[in-house]
Amino acid sequence: MTDQNAPSLFAAPPMAEQERMVEAILFAAFEPVTVADLSRRLPVGCDAAEALAHLRRRYEGRGVHVVKVGDAWAFRTAPDLGHLMRNEQVEVRKLSRAAIETLAIIAYHQPVTRAEIEEIRGVAVSRGTIDQLLELEWVRLGRRRMSPGRPVTFVVTEQFLDHFGLESARDLPGLRELRAAGLLDSRAMPGAPAGPDDDEPTVTPQSDLFQD
Amino acid sequence: MTDQNAPSLFAAPPMAEQERMVEAILFAAFEPVTVADLSRRLPVGCDAAEALAHLRRRYEGRGVHVVKVGDAWAFRTAPDLGHLMRNEQVEVRKLSRAAIETLAIIAYHQPVTRAEIEEIRGVAVSRGTIDQLLELEWVRLGRRRMSPGRPVTFVVTEQFLDHFGLESARDLPGLRELRAAGLLDSRAMPGAPAGPDDDEPTVTPQSDLFQD
Amino acid sequence: MDEPDLFPEGPALSVPDRLAAEALIVDVNGFEGPLDLLLTLSRSQKVDLRRISVLQLAEQYLGFVTQARALRIELAADYLVMAAWLAYLKSRLLLPPDPTEEGPSAEDLAAHLAWQLERLQAMREAAATLMARDRLGRDFFARGAPEGVANLRTVRHTATLLDLMQAYARIRTRDEFRPYAFDRKNVFTMEQALDRLRGMLGYAGDWMALMAFLPDDWKGDPQRRRSATAAHFAAALELAKQGSVQLSQSDTFAPLRLRVKPA
């Protein structure tokens, strides 16, 4: 150990400190790190190999290990705990445009029937689109509409609110607010006239939501 | 240790083992993990909160720490070692002064409406400023204000807490002092007519934070 | 409000103050609104914002505005609104209080302004403290290589709130360009009127009142009559533009008549 009170210009940090450093570097690294790499990144005078050896011993029997990958080093989950990692192995894909538009219409106009969704989107809604939203549990069936044919309606779920960080569907911004946030303008078509700002969906079912 | 060959259906693993499991899960994840999530992933009968407390103590003073982010937990490298991680540093998009101030106002006054932000800054919030904060996922929509026009409000997110190393919005630097000095109150201009600006809540917004 | 009265000769400023004010003017685009400008001006008082002299500040601000005008710098409306308000406040602060006047006292108004400045300053400082904190990805780091063991691969679809709002904005914006569909009853469209007029004009001989072309069942109910009249009027104009009919009206508000343009 070097004398802490009078460190020479090139005194290496104590070994415990070197070990901390290696621990942080391995944790944050995008790829396994070689000993040579470690040496380059540690302060002058450090002994990367020894610090690494200490670190390996410290993690023996723990939930993660320091393992050798090729000639480099990395943290890896202990193999016996692999079954806990299943949730990490999901491939996240963006929702299709049809699905996100359908979802937006349901969120803004709920409860809404398939025919109404098609009217607002101006195109037919394929069966798979709504099935996908149902499967994601972002959408569920609401009350049947009291109109000829008694069509089913769709509403958004608690999981939907959770995923989008909303307290309630009422908290979705209205058209005017979307415009104020620049979300409408960025999509405006060329030559778009500056339309009146009062085109909130006043007669749509969504207005029911604001009455309580 | 339970007998591996004849495990009882509901025997929880010993605490040391639970700690290993939590360690592995937190290490593997990038995003913070909630206690509820941990409980779901651990075997039946485990006490995720206790295992977490053990784990937290174990990593005190190490190169990586267990930090609390809102309701969730994550491993993060110790801040004093940041200089070793130049390779991993990500360029944070430079925010405009308006965006930085707006972010601070949302954090300290949340839930806060656009009109309130504008009143505090004394200038209109330009298009795209809030948009940028939403895109960074540092800000999200809160509950609509129960006042005329039912304006949307903004609150900060868990990603915001994670980014700035805060356990909760209550830990914002200087929050208590600002509150004590009355600088987080919403005071209308004396004699101001009950005009359209009169959408002040009856309780000061930030006080919501302290009610639980 | 009468503007010239609001901007009297600038108060006597010391040379350094004047230089400072000019420096501010050069910089005027850098200010984020009147409060920001006031906050900058208040620094010259070198006191706690709680003990600031609002009267002095009002004079500085008005001096600034006067100079900006002398230099022919266009100030945005909100700067001028603040100037008008400060001029009012200044006169209230200087005059002895009028017991008959209702509303808040000048001191209350001044205290509120001081508080607003203090609050803005506090938020600025809070913002600076926040940005100076240890930050994820700069000072401390998450796991660089989160583990995704590859055997079990489930596809999870996701979307952000921004996606959702943009999708909705996209749909609604598209709507703005779709012709509005009248589903109301009692509306006679110009297209209907055009068809009707084209069909009937062949049979009409000389000048005929426009109203005579209205279908019988559209003449009774006022709402229906209005709609049919408007549609027929527009259709008549359209046909006149095409050169197939002539229009005539003997006097203002006299019945409008039309006939097929003689060949």
Coordinates of N, CA and C in Angstrom, one line a residue, chain A residues 9-197:
Chain A
L9 N 3.3 11.3 -7.5 CA 2.5 11.7 -8.7 C 1.9 10.5 -9.4
F10 N 2.7 9.4 -9.4 CA 2.2 8.3 -10.1 C 1.8 7.1 -9.2
A11 N 1.5 7.4 -8.0 CA 1.2 6.3 -7.1 C -0.1 5.7 -7.6
A12 N -0.2 4.4 -7.7 CA -1.4 3.7 -8.2 C -2.4 3.7 -7.0
P13 N -3.7 3.7 -7.3 CA -4.7 3.6 -6.2 C -4.5 2.2 -5.5
P14 N -5.0 2.2 -4.3 CA -4.9 0.9 -3.6 C -5.6 -0.2 -4.4
M15 N -5.2 -1.5 -4.1 CA -5.8 -2.6 -4.9 C -7.3 -2.6 -4.8
A16 N -7.9 -2.3 -3.6 CA -9.3 -2.4 -3.5 C -10.0 -1.4 -4.4
E17 N -9.3 -0.3 -4.6 CA -9.8 0.8 -5.5 C -9.7 0.3 -7.0
Q18 N -8.6 -0.3 -7.3 CA -8.4 -0.8 -8.6 C -9.5 -1.9 -9.0
E19 N -9.8 -2.7 -8.0 CA -10.8 -3.7 -8.2 C -12.2 -3.0 -8.5
R20 N -12.5 -2.0 -7.7 CA -13.8 -1.2 -8.0 C -13.8 -0.7 -9.4
M21 N -12.6 -0.2 -9.8 CA -12.6 0.4 -11.2 C -12.8 -0.7 -12.2
V22 N -12.2 -1.8 -12.1 CA -12.4 -2.9 -13.0 C -13.9 -3.3 -13.0
E23 N -14.4 -3.4 -11.9 CA -15.8 -3.8 -11.7 C -16.7 -2.9 -12.5
A24 N -16.5 -1.5 -12.4 CA -17.3 -0.6 -13.1 C -17.1 -0.6 -14.6
I25 N -15.9 -0.8 -15.0 CA -15.6 -0.8 -16.4 C -16.2 -2.1 -17.1
L26 N -16.1 -3.2 -16.4 CA -16.7 -4.4 -17.0 C -18.2 -4.3 -17.1
F27 N -18.8 -3.7 -16.1 CA -20.2 -3.6 -16.0 C -20.7 -2.7 -17.1
A28 N -20.1 -1.6 -17.4 CA -20.6 -0.6 -18.3 C -20.2 -0.9 -19.7
A29 N -19.2 -1.8 -19.9 CA -18.7 -2.0 -21.3 C -19.7 -2.6 -22.2
F30 N -19.7 -2.2 -23.5 CA -20.6 -2.8 -24.4 C -20.2 -4.2 -24.9
E31 N -18.9 -4.4 -24.8 CA -18.3 -5.7 -25.2 C -17.3 -6.2 -24.1
P32 N -17.0 -7.5 -24.2 CA -16.0 -8.0 -23.2 C -14.7 -7.1 -23.4
V33 N -14.0 -7.0 -22.3 CA -12.8 -6.1 -22.2 C -11.5 -6.9 -22.0
T34 N -10.5 -6.7 -22.8 CA -9.2 -7.5 -22.6 C -8.4 -6.8 -21.4
V35 N -7.5 -7.6 -20.9 CA -6.6 -7.1 -19.8 C -5.9 -5.9 -20.3
A36 N -5.4 -6.0 -21.6 CA -4.7 -4.8 -22.1 C -5.5 -3.6 -22.2
D37 N -6.8 -3.8 -22.5 CA -7.7 -2.7 -22.5 C -7.9 -2.1 -21.2
L38 N -8.1 -3.0 -20.2 CA -8.2 -2.6 -18.8 C -7.0 -1.7 -18.4
S39 N -5.8 -2.2 -18.7 CA -4.6 -1.5 -18.3 C -4.6 -0.1 -18.9
R40 N -5.0 0.0 -20.1 CA -5.0 1.3 -20.7 C -6.0 2.3 -20.0
R41 N -7.1 1.7 -19.6 CA -8.1 2.6 -19.0 C -7.9 2.9 -17.5
L42 N -7.2 2.0 -16.8 CA -6.9 2.3 -15.4 C -5.8 3.3 -15.3
P43 N -5.7 4.0 -14.1 CA -4.6 5.0 -13.9 C -3.3 4.3 -14.0
V44 N -2.3 5.1 -14.3 CA -0.9 4.6 -14.4 C -0.5 3.8 -13.1
G45 N 0.2 2.7 -13.3 CA 0.7 2.0 -12.2 C -0.2 0.9 -11.6
C46 N -1.4 0.8 -12.2 CA -2.4 -0.2 -11.7 C -2.0 -1.6 -12.3
D47 N -2.4 -2.6 -11.6 CA -2.2 -4.0 -12.1 C -3.5 -4.6 -12.4
A48 N -3.9 -4.4 -13.7 CA -5.2 -4.9 -14.1 C -5.5 -6.4 -13.9
A49 N -4.5 -7.1 -14.2 CA -4.6 -8.6 -14.1 C -4.9 -9.0 -12.6
E50 N -4.2 -8.4 -11.7 CA -4.4 -8.7 -10.3 C -5.8 -8.2 -9.8
A51 N -6.1 -7.0 -10.2 CA -7.4 -6.5 -9.8 C -8.6 -7.4 -10.3
L52 N -8.4 -7.9 -11.6 CA -9.3 -8.8 -12.2 C -9.4 -10.1 -11.4
A53 N -8.3 -10.6 -11.0 CA -8.3 -11.8 -10.2 C -9.1 -11.7 -8.9
H54 N -8.9 -10.5 -8.3 CA -9.6 -10.3 -7.0 C -11.1 -10.2 -7.3
L55 N -11.4 -9.5 -8.4 CA -12.8 -9.3 -8.7 C -13.5 -10.7 -9.0
R56 N -12.8 -11.5 -9.8 CA -13.3 -12.9 -10.1 C -13.6 -13.6 -8.8
R57 N -12.7 -13.6 -7.9 CA -12.9 -14.3 -6.6 C -14.1 -13.8 -5.9
R58 N -14.2 -12.5 -5.9 CA -15.4 -11.8 -5.2 C -16.7 -12.3 -5.7
Y59 N -16.8 -12.5 -7.0 CA -18.1 -12.9 -7.6 C -18.3 -14.4 -7.7
E60 N -17.3 -15.2 -7.2 CA -17.6 -16.7 -7.2 C -18.8 -17.0 -6.4
G61 N -19.7 -17.8 -7.0 CA -20.9 -18.2 -6.2 C -22.0 -17.2 -6.2
R62 N -21.7 -16.0 -6.8 CA -22.8 -14.9 -6.8 C -23.7 -15.2 -7.9
G63 N -24.7 -14.2 -8.1 CA -25.7 -14.3 -9.1 C -25.1 -14.0 -10.5
V64 N -24.0 -13.2 -10.5 CA -23.3 -13.0 -11.8 C -21.9 -13.4 -11.6
H65 N -21.2 -13.8 -12.7 CA -19.8 -14.1 -12.6 C -19.0 -13.3 -13.5
V66 N -17.7 -13.2 -13.3 CA -16.8 -12.6 -14.2 C -16.3 -13.8 -15.1
V67 N -16.6 -13.8 -16.4 CA -16.2 -14.9 -17.2 C -15.3 -14.4 -18.4
K68 N -14.5 -15.4 -18.9 CA -13.6 -15.1 -20.0 C -14.4 -15.4 -21.3
V69 N -14.4 -14.4 -22.2 CA -15.0 -14.6 -23.5 C -13.9 -14.3 -24.5
G70 N -13.4 -15.4 -25.2 CA -12.2 -15.3 -26.0 C -11.1 -14.9 -25.1
D71 N -10.4 -13.8 -25.4 CA -9.3 -13.3 -24.5 C -9.8 -12.1 -23.8
A72 N -11.1 -11.9 -23.7 CA -11.6 -10.7 -22.9 C -12.5 -11.2 -21.8
W73 N -12.9 -10.2 -21.0 CA -13.6 -10.5 -19.8 C -14.9 -9.7 -19.7
A74 N -15.9 -10.4 -19.1 CA -17.3 -9.8 -19.0 C -18.0 -10.4 -17.9
F75 N -19.0 -9.6 -17.4 CA -20.0 -10.1 -16.4 C -21.0 -11.0 -17.2
R76 N -21.4 -12.1 -16.6 CA -22.4 -12.9 -17.1 C -23.3 -13.5 -16.0
T77 N -24.5 -13.6 -16.2 CA -25.4 -14.2 -15.3 C -25.0 -15.6 -15.0
A78 N -25.1 -16.0 -13.7 CA -24.7 -17.4 -13.4 C -25.6 -18.3 -14.2
P79 N -25.0 -19.4 -14.8 CA -25.8 -20.2 -15.7 C -27.0 -20.9 -15.0
D80 N -26.9 -21.2 -13.7 CA -28.0 -21.8 -13.0 C -29.2 -20.9 -12.9
L81 N -29.0 -19.6 -13.1 CA -30.1 -18.7 -13.0 C -30.7 -18.2 -14.3
G82 N -30.3 -18.9 -15.4 CA -30.8 -18.5 -16.7 C -32.3 -18.5 -16.8
H83 N -32.9 -19.4 -16.0 CA -34.4 -19.5 -16.2 C -35.1 -18.2 -15.7
L84 N -34.4 -17.4 -14.9 CA -35.0 -16.1 -14.5 C -34.9 -15.0 -15.5
M85 N -34.1 -15.3 -16.6 CA -33.8 -14.2 -17.6 C -34.8 -14.3 -18.7
R86 N -35.8 -15.1 -18.6 CA -36.6 -15.3 -19.8 C -37.3 -14.0 -20.3
N87 N -37.6 -13.2 -19.3 CA -38.3 -11.9 -19.7 C -37.4 -11.0 -20.5
E88 N -36.1 -11.2 -20.3 CA -35.2 -10.3 -21.0 C -35.1 -10.6 -22.5
Q89 N -35.6 -11.8 -22.9 CA -35.3 -12.3 -24.2 C -36.5 -12.0 -25.2
V90 N -37.0 -10.8 -25.1 CA -38.1 -10.4 -26.0 C -37.6 -9.5 -27.1
E91 N -38.1 -9.7 -28.3 CA -37.7 -8.8 -29.3 C -38.8 -7.8 -29.4
V92 N -38.4 -6.6 -29.3 CA -39.4 -5.5 -29.3 C -39.6 -4.9 -30.7
R93 N -40.8 -4.9 -31.1 CA -41.0 -4.4 -32.5 C -42.0 -3.3 -32.4
K94 N -41.8 -2.3 -33.2 CA -42.8 -1.2 -33.3 C -44.1 -1.7 -33.9
L95 N -45.2 -1.2 -33.3 CA -46.5 -1.6 -33.8 C -46.7 -1.1 -35.2
S96 N -47.4 -1.8 -36.1 CA -47.6 -1.4 -37.5 C -48.4 -0.1 -37.5
R97 N -48.3 0.6 -38.6 CA -49.1 1.9 -38.7 C -50.6 1.7 -38.6
A98 N -51.1 0.6 -39.2 CA -52.5 0.3 -39.1 C -52.9 0.1 -37.7
A99 N -52.1 -0.6 -37.0 CA -52.4 -1.0 -35.6 C -52.3 0.3 -34.7
I100 N -51.3 1.1 -34.9 CA -51.2 2.3 -34.0 C -52.3 3.3 -34.3
E101 N -52.7 3.4 -35.6 CA -53.8 4.3 -35.9 C -55.1 3.8 -35.3
T102 N -55.4 2.5 -35.4 CA -56.6 1.9 -34.9 C -56.6 2.1 -33.4
L103 N -55.4 1.8 -32.8 CA -55.4 2.0 -31.3 C -55.6 3.5 -30.9
A104 N -55.1 4.4 -31.7 CA -55.3 5.8 -31.4 C -56.8 6.1 -31.5
I105 N -57.4 5.6 -32.5 CA -58.9 5.9 -32.6 C -59.7 5.3 -31.5
I106 N -59.3 4.1 -31.1 CA -60.0 3.5 -29.9 C -59.8 4.3 -28.7
A107 N -58.6 4.8 -28.5 CA -58.3 5.5 -27.3 C -59.0 6.9 -27.3
Y108 N -59.1 7.5 -28.4 CA -59.7 8.9 -28.4 C -61.2 8.8 -28.5
H109 N -61.7 7.7 -29.1 CA -63.2 7.7 -29.4 C -63.9 6.7 -28.6
Q110 N -63.3 6.0 -27.7 CA -63.9 4.8 -27.1 C -65.2 5.2 -26.4
P111 N -66.2 4.4 -26.3 CA -66.3 3.1 -26.9 C -66.6 3.3 -28.4
V112 N -66.0 2.5 -29.3 CA -66.1 2.7 -30.7 C -66.3 1.4 -31.4
T113 N -67.1 1.3 -32.4 CA -67.3 0.1 -33.2 C -66.3 0.0 -34.3
R114 N -66.2 -1.2 -34.9 CA -65.4 -1.4 -36.0 C -65.7 -0.5 -37.2
A115 N -67.1 -0.4 -37.4 CA -67.5 0.4 -38.5 C -67.1 1.9 -38.3
E116 N -67.1 2.3 -37.1 CA -66.7 3.7 -36.8 C -65.2 3.9 -37.0
I117 N -64.5 2.9 -36.6 CA -63.0 3.0 -36.8 C -62.7 3.1 -38.3
E118 N -63.4 2.3 -39.1 CA -63.2 2.3 -40.5 C -63.6 3.6 -41.1
E119 N -64.6 4.2 -40.6 CA -65.1 5.5 -41.1 C -64.0 6.6 -40.8
I120 N -63.5 6.5 -39.6 CA -62.5 7.6 -39.2 C -61.2 7.4 -40.0
R121 N -60.8 6.1 -40.1 CA -59.5 5.9 -40.8 C -59.7 6.0 -42.3
G122 N -60.9 5.8 -42.8 CA -61.1 5.9 -44.2 C -60.7 4.6 -44.9
V123 N -60.3 3.6 -44.2 CA -60.0 2.3 -44.9 C -60.5 1.2 -44.0
A124 N -60.6 0.0 -44.6 CA -61.1 -1.2 -43.8 C -60.1 -1.5 -42.8
V125 N -60.5 -2.0 -41.7 CA -59.6 -2.5 -40.6 C -59.5 -4.0 -40.7
S126 N -58.3 -4.5 -40.9 CA -58.2 -6.0 -41.1 C -58.5 -6.6 -39.8
R127 N -58.9 -7.9 -39.8 CA -59.2 -8.6 -38.6 C -58.0 -8.8 -37.7
G128 N -56.9 -9.0 -38.4 CA -55.6 -9.2 -37.6 C -55.2 -8.0 -36.8
T129 N -55.6 -6.8 -37.3 CA -55.2 -5.6 -36.6 C -55.8 -5.5 -35.2
I130 N -57.1 -5.7 -35.2 CA -57.8 -5.7 -33.9 C -57.4 -6.9 -33.0
D131 N -57.3 -8.0 -33.7 CA -56.8 -9.2 -32.9 C -55.5 -8.9 -32.2
Q132 N -54.6 -8.3 -32.9 CA -53.3 -8.0 -32.3 C -53.4 -7.1 -31.1
L133 N -54.3 -6.1 -31.2 CA -54.5 -5.2 -30.1 C -55.1 -5.9 -28.9
L134 N -56.0 -6.8 -29.2 CA -56.7 -7.6 -28.2 C -55.7 -8.5 -27.5
E135 N -54.8 -9.1 -28.3 CA -53.8 -10.0 -27.8 C -52.8 -9.3 -26.9
L136 N -52.5 -8.0 -27.3 CA -51.6 -7.2 -26.5 C -52.2 -6.8 -25.2
E137 N -53.5 -7.0 -25.1 CA -54.3 -6.6 -24.0 C -54.3 -5.1 -23.8
W138 N -54.2 -4.4 -24.9 CA -54.3 -2.9 -24.9 C -55.8 -2.5 -25.2
V139 N -56.5 -3.4 -25.7 CA -57.9 -3.2 -26.1 C -58.7 -4.3 -25.7
R140 N -60.0 -4.0 -25.2 CA -60.9 -5.1 -24.9 C -62.3 -4.8 -25.4
L141 N -63.2 -5.7 -25.4 CA -64.5 -5.5 -25.8 C -65.3 -4.6 -24.8
G142 N -66.0 -3.6 -25.3 CA -66.8 -2.9 -24.4 C -68.3 -3.3 -24.5
R143 N -69.2 -2.5 -24.0 CA -70.6 -2.8 -24.1 C -71.0 -2.9 -25.6
R144 N -72.0 -3.7 -25.9 CA -72.6 -3.6 -27.3 C -73.3 -2.3 -27.5
R145 N -73.2 -1.8 -28.7 CA -73.9 -0.6 -29.0 C -75.4 -0.9 -29.1
M146 N -76.3 -0.1 -28.6 CA -77.7 -0.3 -28.7 C -78.2 0.3 -30.0
S147 N -77.8 -0.3 -31.1 CA -78.2 0.2 -32.4 C -78.4 -1.1 -33.3
P148 N -79.0 -1.0 -34.4 CA -79.3 -2.1 -35.2 C -78.1 -3.0 -35.4
G149 N -78.2 -4.3 -35.2 CA -77.1 -5.2 -35.3 C -76.4 -5.3 -34.0
R150 N -76.6 -4.5 -33.1 CA -76.0 -4.5 -31.8 C -74.5 -4.7 -31.9
P151 N -73.7 -3.9 -32.6 CA -72.3 -4.1 -32.8 C -71.5 -4.1 -31.5
V152 N -70.4 -4.8 -31.5 CA -69.6 -4.8 -30.3 C -68.8 -3.5 -30.4
T153 N -68.4 -3.0 -29.2 CA -67.5 -1.8 -29.2 C -66.2 -2.2 -28.6
F154 N -65.2 -1.3 -28.8 CA -63.9 -1.5 -28.3 C -63.5 -0.4 -27.4
V155 N -62.8 -0.7 -26.3 CA -62.3 0.3 -25.4 C -60.8 -0.1 -25.0
V156 N -60.1 0.9 -24.5 CA -58.7 0.6 -24.1 C -58.7 0.0 -22.6
T157 N -57.6 -0.7 -22.3 CA -57.5 -1.3 -21.0 C -56.6 -0.6 -20.1
E158 N -56.6 -1.1 -18.8 CA -55.7 -0.7 -17.8 C -54.2 -0.9 -18.3
Q159 N -54.0 -2.0 -18.9 CA -52.6 -2.3 -19.4 C -52.2 -1.2 -20.4
F160 N -53.1 -0.8 -21.2 CA -52.9 0.3 -22.2 C -52.4 1.5 -21.5
L161 N -53.1 1.9 -20.4 CA -52.8 3.1 -19.7 C -51.4 3.0 -19.1
D162 N -51.2 1.8 -18.5 CA -49.9 1.5 -17.9 C -48.7 1.7 -18.9
H163 N -48.9 1.0 -20.1 CA -47.9 1.1 -21.1 C -47.5 2.5 -21.5
F164 N -48.6 3.3 -21.7 CA -48.4 4.6 -22.2 C -48.2 5.7 -21.1
G165 N -48.1 5.2 -19.9 CA -47.9 6.1 -18.8 C -49.0 7.1 -18.6
L166 N -50.2 6.7 -18.8 CA -51.4 7.6 -18.7 C -52.1 7.3 -17.4
E167 N -52.7 8.3 -16.8 CA -53.5 8.0 -15.6 C -54.9 7.6 -16.1
S168 N -55.4 8.2 -17.2 CA -56.7 7.8 -17.7 C -56.7 8.2 -19.2
A169 N -57.6 7.6 -20.0 CA -57.7 8.0 -21.4 C -58.0 9.4 -21.6
R170 N -58.6 10.0 -20.5 CA -59.0 11.4 -20.6 C -57.8 12.3 -20.7
D171 N -56.6 11.8 -20.2 CA -55.4 12.6 -20.2 C -54.8 12.7 -21.5
L172 N -55.3 12.0 -22.5 CA -54.7 12.2 -23.9 C -55.0 13.6 -24.3
P173 N -54.0 14.3 -24.9 CA -54.2 15.6 -25.4 C -55.2 15.7 -26.5
G174 N -55.9 16.8 -26.6 CA -56.9 17.0 -27.7 C -56.1 17.5 -28.9
L175 N -56.9 17.7 -29.9 CA -56.3 18.1 -31.2 C -55.6 19.5 -31.1
R176 N -56.2 20.4 -30.3 CA -55.6 21.7 -30.2 C -54.3 21.6 -29.5
E177 N -54.2 20.7 -28.5 CA -53.0 20.5 -27.7 C -51.9 19.8 -28.6
L178 N -52.4 18.9 -29.4 CA -51.4 18.2 -30.3 C -50.8 19.2 -31.2
R179 N -51.7 20.2 -31.7 CA -51.2 21.2 -32.6 C -50.2 22.1 -31.9
A180 N -50.5 22.5 -30.6 CA -49.7 23.3 -29.9 C -48.3 22.7 -29.6
A181 N -48.3 21.4 -29.5 CA -47.1 20.6 -29.3 C -46.3 20.4 -30.6
G182 N -46.9 20.9 -31.7 CA -46.2 20.8 -32.9 C -46.4 19.4 -33.6
L183 N -47.3 18.6 -33.0 CA -47.4 17.2 -33.6 C -48.3 17.3 -34.8
L184 N -49.1 18.2 -34.9 CA -50.0 18.3 -36.1 C -49.3 19.0 -37.3
D185 N -48.6 20.0 -36.9 CA -47.9 20.8 -38.0 C -46.9 20.0 -38.7
S186 N -46.2 19.1 -37.9 CA -45.1 18.4 -38.5 C -45.6 17.4 -39.6
R187 N -46.9 17.1 -39.5 CA -47.4 16.1 -40.5 C -48.3 16.9 -41.5
A188 N -48.4 18.2 -41.4 CA -49.3 18.9 -42.3 C -48.9 18.7 -43.7
M189 N -49.9 18.6 -44.6 CA -49.6 18.4 -46.0 C -49.2 19.7 -46.6
P190 N -48.5 19.7 -47.7 CA -48.1 20.9 -48.3 C -49.3 21.8 -48.6
G191 N -49.2 23.1 -48.4 CA -50.3 24.0 -48.7 C -51.4 23.9 -47.8
A192 N -51.2 23.3 -46.6 CA -52.3 23.1 -45.7 C -52.7 24.5 -45.2
P193 N -54.0 24.7 -45.3 CA -54.5 26.0 -44.7 C -54.4 26.0 -43.2
A194 N -54.2 27.1 -42.6 CA -54.2 27.1 -41.1 C -55.7 27.0 -40.7
G195 N -56.0 25.8 -40.4 CA -57.4 25.5 -40.1 C -57.8 26.1 -38.7
P196 N -59.1 26.2 -38.5 CA -59.5 26.7 -37.2 C -59.1 25.8 -36.1
D197 N -58.8 26.3 -34.9 CA -58.3 25.5 -33.9 C -59.4 24.8 -33.0

